[in-house]
Amino acid sequence: MDHHDVKNFKLIKDLNLINFGDTVVDVGACNGDYTSFFIHCLGATGKIYSIELMPQVYSYLEMRFGHFKNIQLINAAESDKTDIEDIYAADTNQMNNITGKYGQKIGEIRSITLDELLVNEQEISLIKIDVEGAEIKVIHGAKNILKKTKTLLLEVHQDDIWPEIRKILLEDNAFECYNVETDEKITKSSTTPYQCLCRRI
């Protein structure tokens, strides 16, 4: 956990973005810091989807959270299609990815879309996405579910995909978005934020 996560947790609490009984999604769960925070917010209520790419890290999540009845653990790559994606292992678990931007290819993993995974959900309180450069793939695979999502917390890793992401968030979904680091409202001309919080007001 780094200082960005600590700030995000405080922001989620201060804005009362998660309440008992809510459904939340952790895309790119890694070692489970956000999944653990979601448990703290929800207790035994609601539902948590915790999605992790790397099989070894997923095994750790199973040991850590497998006994919670309101958590669904998924070992897959969230993407824009139901298919197969390459896995690239980086120096730390936080940097494992499917884009090949860094790391070495170590194998393949099934990919699913958020629209497919969450098709039966009527409302999502919060989706957190931290996927090391595959953000646009995840968002393209969530066109339907974003319409049912109240809050999106997105970590953006590439400047070149930001204009398209910005358009999808602001124009296609009418989110009100903020740069978490600078606490500035994101507009159609805003440069790439590292942490982006989007809400339906």
mmCIF file of C-alpha atoms in Angstrom:
data_model
loop_
_atom_site.group_PDB
_atom_site.id
_atom_site.type_symbol
_atom_site.label_atom_id
_atom_site.label_comp_id
_atom_site.label_asym_id
_atom_site.label_seq_id
_atom_site.Cartn_x
_atom_site.Cartn_y
_atom_site.Cartn_z
ATOM 1 C CA MET A 1 0.000 0.000 0.000
ATOM 2 C CA ASP A 2 1.324 3.449 -0.898
ATOM 3 C CA HIS A 3 0.297 7.000 -0.033
ATOM 4 C CA HIS A 4 -2.072 7.121 -3.027
ATOM 5 C CA ASP A 5 -4.044 4.206 -1.606
ATOM 6 C CA VAL A 6 -4.196 5.765 1.857
ATOM 7 C CA LYS A 7 -5.546 8.986 0.344
ATOM 8 C CA ASN A 8 -8.078 7.047 -1.735
ATOM 9 C CA PHE A 9 -9.316 5.126 1.295
ATOM 10 C CA LYS A 10 -9.818 8.366 3.220
ATOM 11 C CA LEU A 11 -11.614 9.911 0.252
ATOM 12 C CA ILE A 12 -13.977 6.951 -0.082
ATOM 13 C CA LYS A 13 -14.753 7.151 3.630
ATOM 14 C CA ASP A 14 -15.156 10.937 3.737
ATOM 15 C CA LEU A 15 -17.495 10.951 0.723
ATOM 16 C CA ASN A 16 -19.461 7.975 2.066
ATOM 17 C CA LEU A 17 -19.091 6.152 -1.262
ATOM 18 C CA ILE A 18 -19.569 2.631 0.150
ATOM 19 C CA ASN A 19 -22.360 1.603 2.488
ATOM 20 C CA PHE A 20 -23.603 -1.675 3.967
ATOM 21 C CA GLY A 21 -25.181 -3.878 1.318
ATOM 22 C CA ASP A 22 -23.370 -2.286 -1.648
ATOM 23 C CA THR A 23 -21.688 -4.102 -4.516
ATOM 24 C CA VAL A 24 -18.083 -3.089 -5.251
ATOM 25 C CA VAL A 25 -15.422 -4.303 -7.681
ATOM 26 C CA ASP A 26 -11.638 -4.508 -7.275
ATOM 27 C CA VAL A 27 -10.086 -4.819 -10.754
ATOM 28 C CA GLY A 28 -6.395 -5.554 -10.385
ATOM 29 C CA ALA A 29 -6.654 -6.745 -6.794
ATOM 30 C CA CYS A 30 -2.943 -7.553 -6.465
ATOM 31 C CA ASN A 31 -2.223 -8.355 -2.808
ATOM 32 C CA GLY A 32 -5.720 -7.372 -1.733
ATOM 33 C CA ASP A 33 -5.333 -3.948 -0.112
ATOM 34 C CA TYR A 34 -8.535 -2.595 -1.678
ATOM 35 C CA THR A 35 -10.415 -5.857 -1.178
ATOM 36 C CA SER A 36 -9.469 -5.686 2.504
ATOM 37 C CA PHE A 37 -10.614 -2.058 2.687
ATOM 38 C CA PHE A 38 -13.915 -2.997 1.034
ATOM 39 C CA ILE A 39 -14.425 -5.700 3.687
ATOM 40 C CA HIS A 40 -13.818 -3.046 6.342
ATOM 41 C CA CYS A 41 -16.547 -0.921 4.752
ATOM 42 C CA LEU A 42 -19.076 -3.689 4.116
ATOM 43 C CA GLY A 43 -18.438 -6.300 6.784
ATOM 44 C CA ALA A 44 -20.449 -9.403 5.918
ATOM 45 C CA THR A 45 -22.958 -7.426 3.816
ATOM 46 C CA GLY A 46 -23.088 -6.662 0.108
ATOM 47 C CA LYS A 47 -20.801 -8.204 -2.470
ATOM 48 C CA ILE A 48 -17.163 -7.768 -3.445
ATOM 49 C CA TYR A 49 -15.744 -8.879 -6.778
ATOM 50 C CA SER A 50 -11.965 -9.229 -6.478
ATOM 51 C CA ILE A 51 -10.195 -9.831 -9.789
ATOM 52 C CA GLU A 52 -6.508 -10.708 -10.098
ATOM 53 C CA LEU A 53 -4.450 -11.530 -13.173
ATOM 54 C CA MET A 54 -1.481 -13.432 -11.756
ATOM 55 C CA PRO A 55 -2.214 -17.042 -10.672
ATOM 56 C CA GLN A 56 0.328 -17.017 -7.832
ATOM 57 C CA VAL A 57 -1.066 -13.775 -6.413
ATOM 58 C CA TYR A 58 -4.602 -15.104 -6.832
ATOM 59 C CA SER A 59 -3.641 -18.113 -4.696
ATOM 60 C CA TYR A 60 -2.587 -15.699 -1.970
ATOM 61 C CA LEU A 61 -5.941 -13.916 -2.247
ATOM 62 C CA GLU A 62 -7.705 -17.259 -1.877
ATOM 63 C CA MET A 63 -5.822 -17.928 1.340
ATOM 64 C CA ARG A 64 -6.489 -14.411 2.623
ATOM 65 C CA PHE A 65 -10.139 -13.958 1.612
ATOM 66 C CA GLY A 66 -11.482 -17.365 0.617
ATOM 67 C CA HIS A 67 -13.523 -17.721 3.809
ATOM 68 C CA PHE A 68 -15.545 -14.546 3.202
ATOM 69 C CA LYS A 69 -18.945 -15.486 1.779
ATOM 70 C CA ASN A 70 -19.566 -12.069 0.231
ATOM 71 C CA ILE A 71 -16.345 -12.050 -1.832
ATOM 72 C CA GLN A 72 -16.149 -13.547 -5.312
ATOM 73 C CA LEU A 73 -12.513 -14.098 -6.286
ATOM 74 C CA ILE A 74 -11.754 -14.284 -10.009
ATOM 75 C CA ASN A 75 -8.446 -15.306 -11.582
ATOM 76 C CA ALA A 76 -8.635 -13.628 -14.985
ATOM 77 C CA ALA A 77 -7.586 -10.627 -17.004
ATOM 78 C CA GLU A 78 -10.234 -7.938 -17.272
ATOM 79 C CA SER A 79 -10.198 -6.823 -20.894
ATOM 80 C CA ASP A 80 -12.381 -5.760 -23.822
ATOM 81 C CA LYS A 81 -13.139 -9.323 -24.920
ATOM 82 C CA THR A 82 -13.692 -12.846 -23.711
ATOM 83 C CA ASP A 83 -10.559 -14.529 -24.983
ATOM 84 C CA ILE A 84 -6.941 -15.177 -23.969
ATOM 85 C CA GLU A 85 -4.398 -12.517 -22.971
ATOM 86 C CA ASP A 86 -0.637 -12.759 -22.442
ATOM 87 C CA ILE A 87 0.685 -12.290 -18.893
ATOM 88 C CA TYR A 88 3.792 -10.165 -18.321
ATOM 89 C CA ALA A 89 5.489 -10.491 -14.937
ATOM 90 C CA ALA A 90 7.264 -7.350 -13.738
ATOM 91 C CA ASP A 91 9.613 -6.647 -10.840
ATOM 92 C CA THR A 92 6.740 -6.290 -8.372
ATOM 93 C CA ASN A 93 3.242 -7.756 -8.209
ATOM 94 C CA GLN A 94 1.830 -4.249 -8.532
ATOM 95 C CA MET A 95 3.273 -3.973 -12.059
ATOM 96 C CA ASN A 96 2.184 -7.304 -13.590
ATOM 97 C CA ASN A 97 0.224 -6.610 -16.764
ATOM 98 C CA ILE A 98 -1.296 -7.784 -20.064
ATOM 99 C CA THR A 99 -0.011 -4.966 -22.266
ATOM 100 C CA GLY A 100 3.657 -5.951 -22.476
ATOM 101 C CA LYS A 101 4.640 -2.412 -21.550
ATOM 102 C CA TYR A 102 7.100 -3.870 -19.050
ATOM 103 C CA GLY A 103 8.054 -7.262 -17.694
ATOM 104 C CA GLN A 104 8.603 -10.622 -19.325
ATOM 105 C CA LYS A 105 5.907 -12.808 -20.844
ATOM 106 C CA ILE A 106 5.360 -15.831 -18.595
ATOM 107 C CA GLY A 107 2.200 -17.352 -20.018
ATOM 108 C CA GLU A 108 -1.430 -16.744 -20.845
ATOM 109 C CA ILE A 109 -4.668 -16.208 -18.922
ATOM 110 C CA ARG A 110 -8.348 -16.168 -19.810
ATOM 111 C CA SER A 111 -9.854 -12.724 -20.240
ATOM 112 C CA ILE A 112 -13.358 -11.553 -19.460
ATOM 113 C CA THR A 113 -15.215 -8.259 -19.604
ATOM 114 C CA LEU A 114 -16.846 -6.418 -16.740
ATOM 115 C CA ASP A 115 -20.065 -6.407 -18.768
ATOM 116 C CA GLU A 116 -19.961 -10.197 -18.835
ATOM 117 C CA LEU A 117 -18.932 -10.634 -15.200
ATOM 118 C CA LEU A 118 -21.447 -8.158 -13.785
ATOM 119 C CA VAL A 119 -24.330 -8.744 -16.195
ATOM 120 C CA ASN A 120 -26.757 -9.658 -13.399
ATOM 121 C CA GLU A 121 -25.896 -6.704 -11.144
ATOM 122 C CA GLN A 122 -28.432 -3.875 -11.047
ATOM 123 C CA GLU A 123 -26.132 -1.269 -9.494
ATOM 124 C CA ILE A 124 -22.436 -1.011 -8.654
ATOM 125 C CA SER A 125 -21.443 1.436 -5.942
ATOM 126 C CA LEU A 126 -17.746 1.568 -6.817
ATOM 127 C CA ILE A 127 -15.342 0.044 -9.330
ATOM 128 C CA LYS A 128 -11.627 0.445 -8.680
ATOM 129 C CA ILE A 129 -9.387 -0.176 -11.718
ATOM 130 C CA ASP A 130 -5.607 -0.506 -11.463
ATOM 131 C CA VAL A 131 -4.369 -2.576 -14.399
ATOM 132 C CA GLU A 132 -0.991 -1.109 -15.373
ATOM 133 C CA GLY A 133 -1.808 0.306 -18.795
ATOM 134 C CA ALA A 134 -4.787 -1.869 -19.777
ATOM 135 C CA GLU A 135 -7.313 0.715 -18.547
ATOM 136 C CA ILE A 136 -8.798 1.364 -21.976
ATOM 137 C CA LYS A 137 -9.325 -2.364 -22.540
ATOM 138 C CA VAL A 138 -11.181 -2.685 -19.241
ATOM 139 C CA ILE A 139 -13.318 0.378 -19.962
ATOM 140 C CA HIS A 140 -14.195 -0.835 -23.455
ATOM 141 C CA GLY A 141 -15.344 -4.071 -21.864
ATOM 142 C CA ALA A 142 -17.545 -2.179 -19.391
ATOM 143 C CA LYS A 143 -19.731 -0.062 -21.681
ATOM 144 C CA ASN A 144 -22.963 -1.389 -20.201
ATOM 145 C CA ILE A 145 -21.971 -1.721 -16.557
ATOM 146 C CA LEU A 146 -20.544 1.814 -16.416
ATOM 147 C CA LYS A 147 -24.111 3.038 -16.937
ATOM 148 C CA LYS A 148 -25.030 1.253 -13.685
ATOM 149 C CA THR A 149 -21.949 2.423 -11.747
ATOM 150 C CA LYS A 150 -22.111 5.254 -9.220
ATOM 151 C CA THR A 151 -18.356 5.753 -8.652
ATOM 152 C CA LEU A 152 -15.233 4.836 -10.597
ATOM 153 C CA LEU A 153 -11.712 5.041 -9.165
ATOM 154 C CA LEU A 154 -9.228 4.723 -12.004
ATOM 155 C CA GLU A 155 -5.436 4.717 -12.078
ATOM 156 C CA VAL A 156 -4.138 5.930 -15.451
ATOM 157 C CA HIS A 157 -0.729 4.714 -16.602
ATOM 158 C CA GLN A 158 -0.431 5.975 -20.197
ATOM 159 C CA ASP A 159 -0.833 9.503 -21.529
ATOM 160 C CA ASP A 160 -1.717 8.321 -25.039
ATOM 161 C CA ILE A 161 -4.934 6.579 -23.955
ATOM 162 C CA TRP A 162 -6.120 9.373 -21.666
ATOM 163 C CA PRO A 163 -8.013 11.459 -24.297
ATOM 164 C CA GLU A 164 -10.148 8.462 -25.212
ATOM 165 C CA ILE A 165 -10.729 7.532 -21.564
ATOM 166 C CA ARG A 166 -11.607 11.157 -20.743
ATOM 167 C CA LYS A 167 -14.209 11.236 -23.529
ATOM 168 C CA ILE A 168 -15.787 7.969 -22.391
ATOM 169 C CA LEU A 169 -16.013 9.138 -18.787
ATOM 170 C CA LEU A 170 -17.123 12.728 -19.298
ATOM 171 C CA GLU A 171 -19.125 12.638 -22.523
ATOM 172 C CA ASP A 172 -20.373 9.080 -22.974
ATOM 173 C CA ASN A 173 -21.166 8.434 -19.292
ATOM 174 C CA ALA A 174 -21.667 11.951 -17.890
ATOM 175 C CA PHE A 175 -19.437 11.302 -14.879
ATOM 176 C CA GLU A 176 -18.121 14.198 -12.844
ATOM 177 C CA CYS A 177 -14.411 13.423 -12.463
ATOM 178 C CA TYR A 178 -11.610 14.760 -10.269
ATOM 179 C CA ASN A 179 -7.849 14.496 -10.223
ATOM 180 C CA VAL A 180 -7.307 12.954 -6.787
ATOM 181 C CA GLU A 181 -3.755 14.280 -6.422
ATOM 182 C CA THR A 182 -4.559 17.903 -7.267
ATOM 183 C CA ASP A 183 -8.226 17.901 -6.165
ATOM 184 C CA GLU A 184 -9.098 19.594 -9.463
ATOM 185 C CA LYS A 185 -12.183 18.922 -11.530
ATOM 186 C CA ILE A 186 -11.387 17.157 -14.797
ATOM 187 C CA THR A 187 -12.581 18.890 -17.964
ATOM 188 C CA LYS A 188 -12.476 18.042 -21.661
ATOM 189 C CA SER A 189 -8.998 19.586 -21.837
ATOM 190 C CA SER A 190 -7.479 18.178 -18.636
ATOM 191 C CA THR A 191 -4.146 16.416 -18.846
ATOM 192 C CA THR A 192 -3.640 12.874 -17.606
ATOM 193 C CA PRO A 193 -4.340 12.356 -13.895
ATOM 194 C CA TYR A 194 -2.606 9.488 -12.134
ATOM 195 C CA GLN A 195 -5.639 8.874 -9.908
ATOM 196 C CA CYS A 196 -9.073 9.759 -11.258
ATOM 197 C CA LEU A 197 -12.274 9.634 -9.194
ATOM 198 C CA CYS A 198 -15.537 9.817 -11.145
ATOM 199 C CA ARG A 199 -19.019 10.081 -9.647
ATOM 200 C CA ARG A 200 -22.610 10.415 -10.747
ATOM 201 C CA ILE A 201 -23.841 13.546 -9.010
#
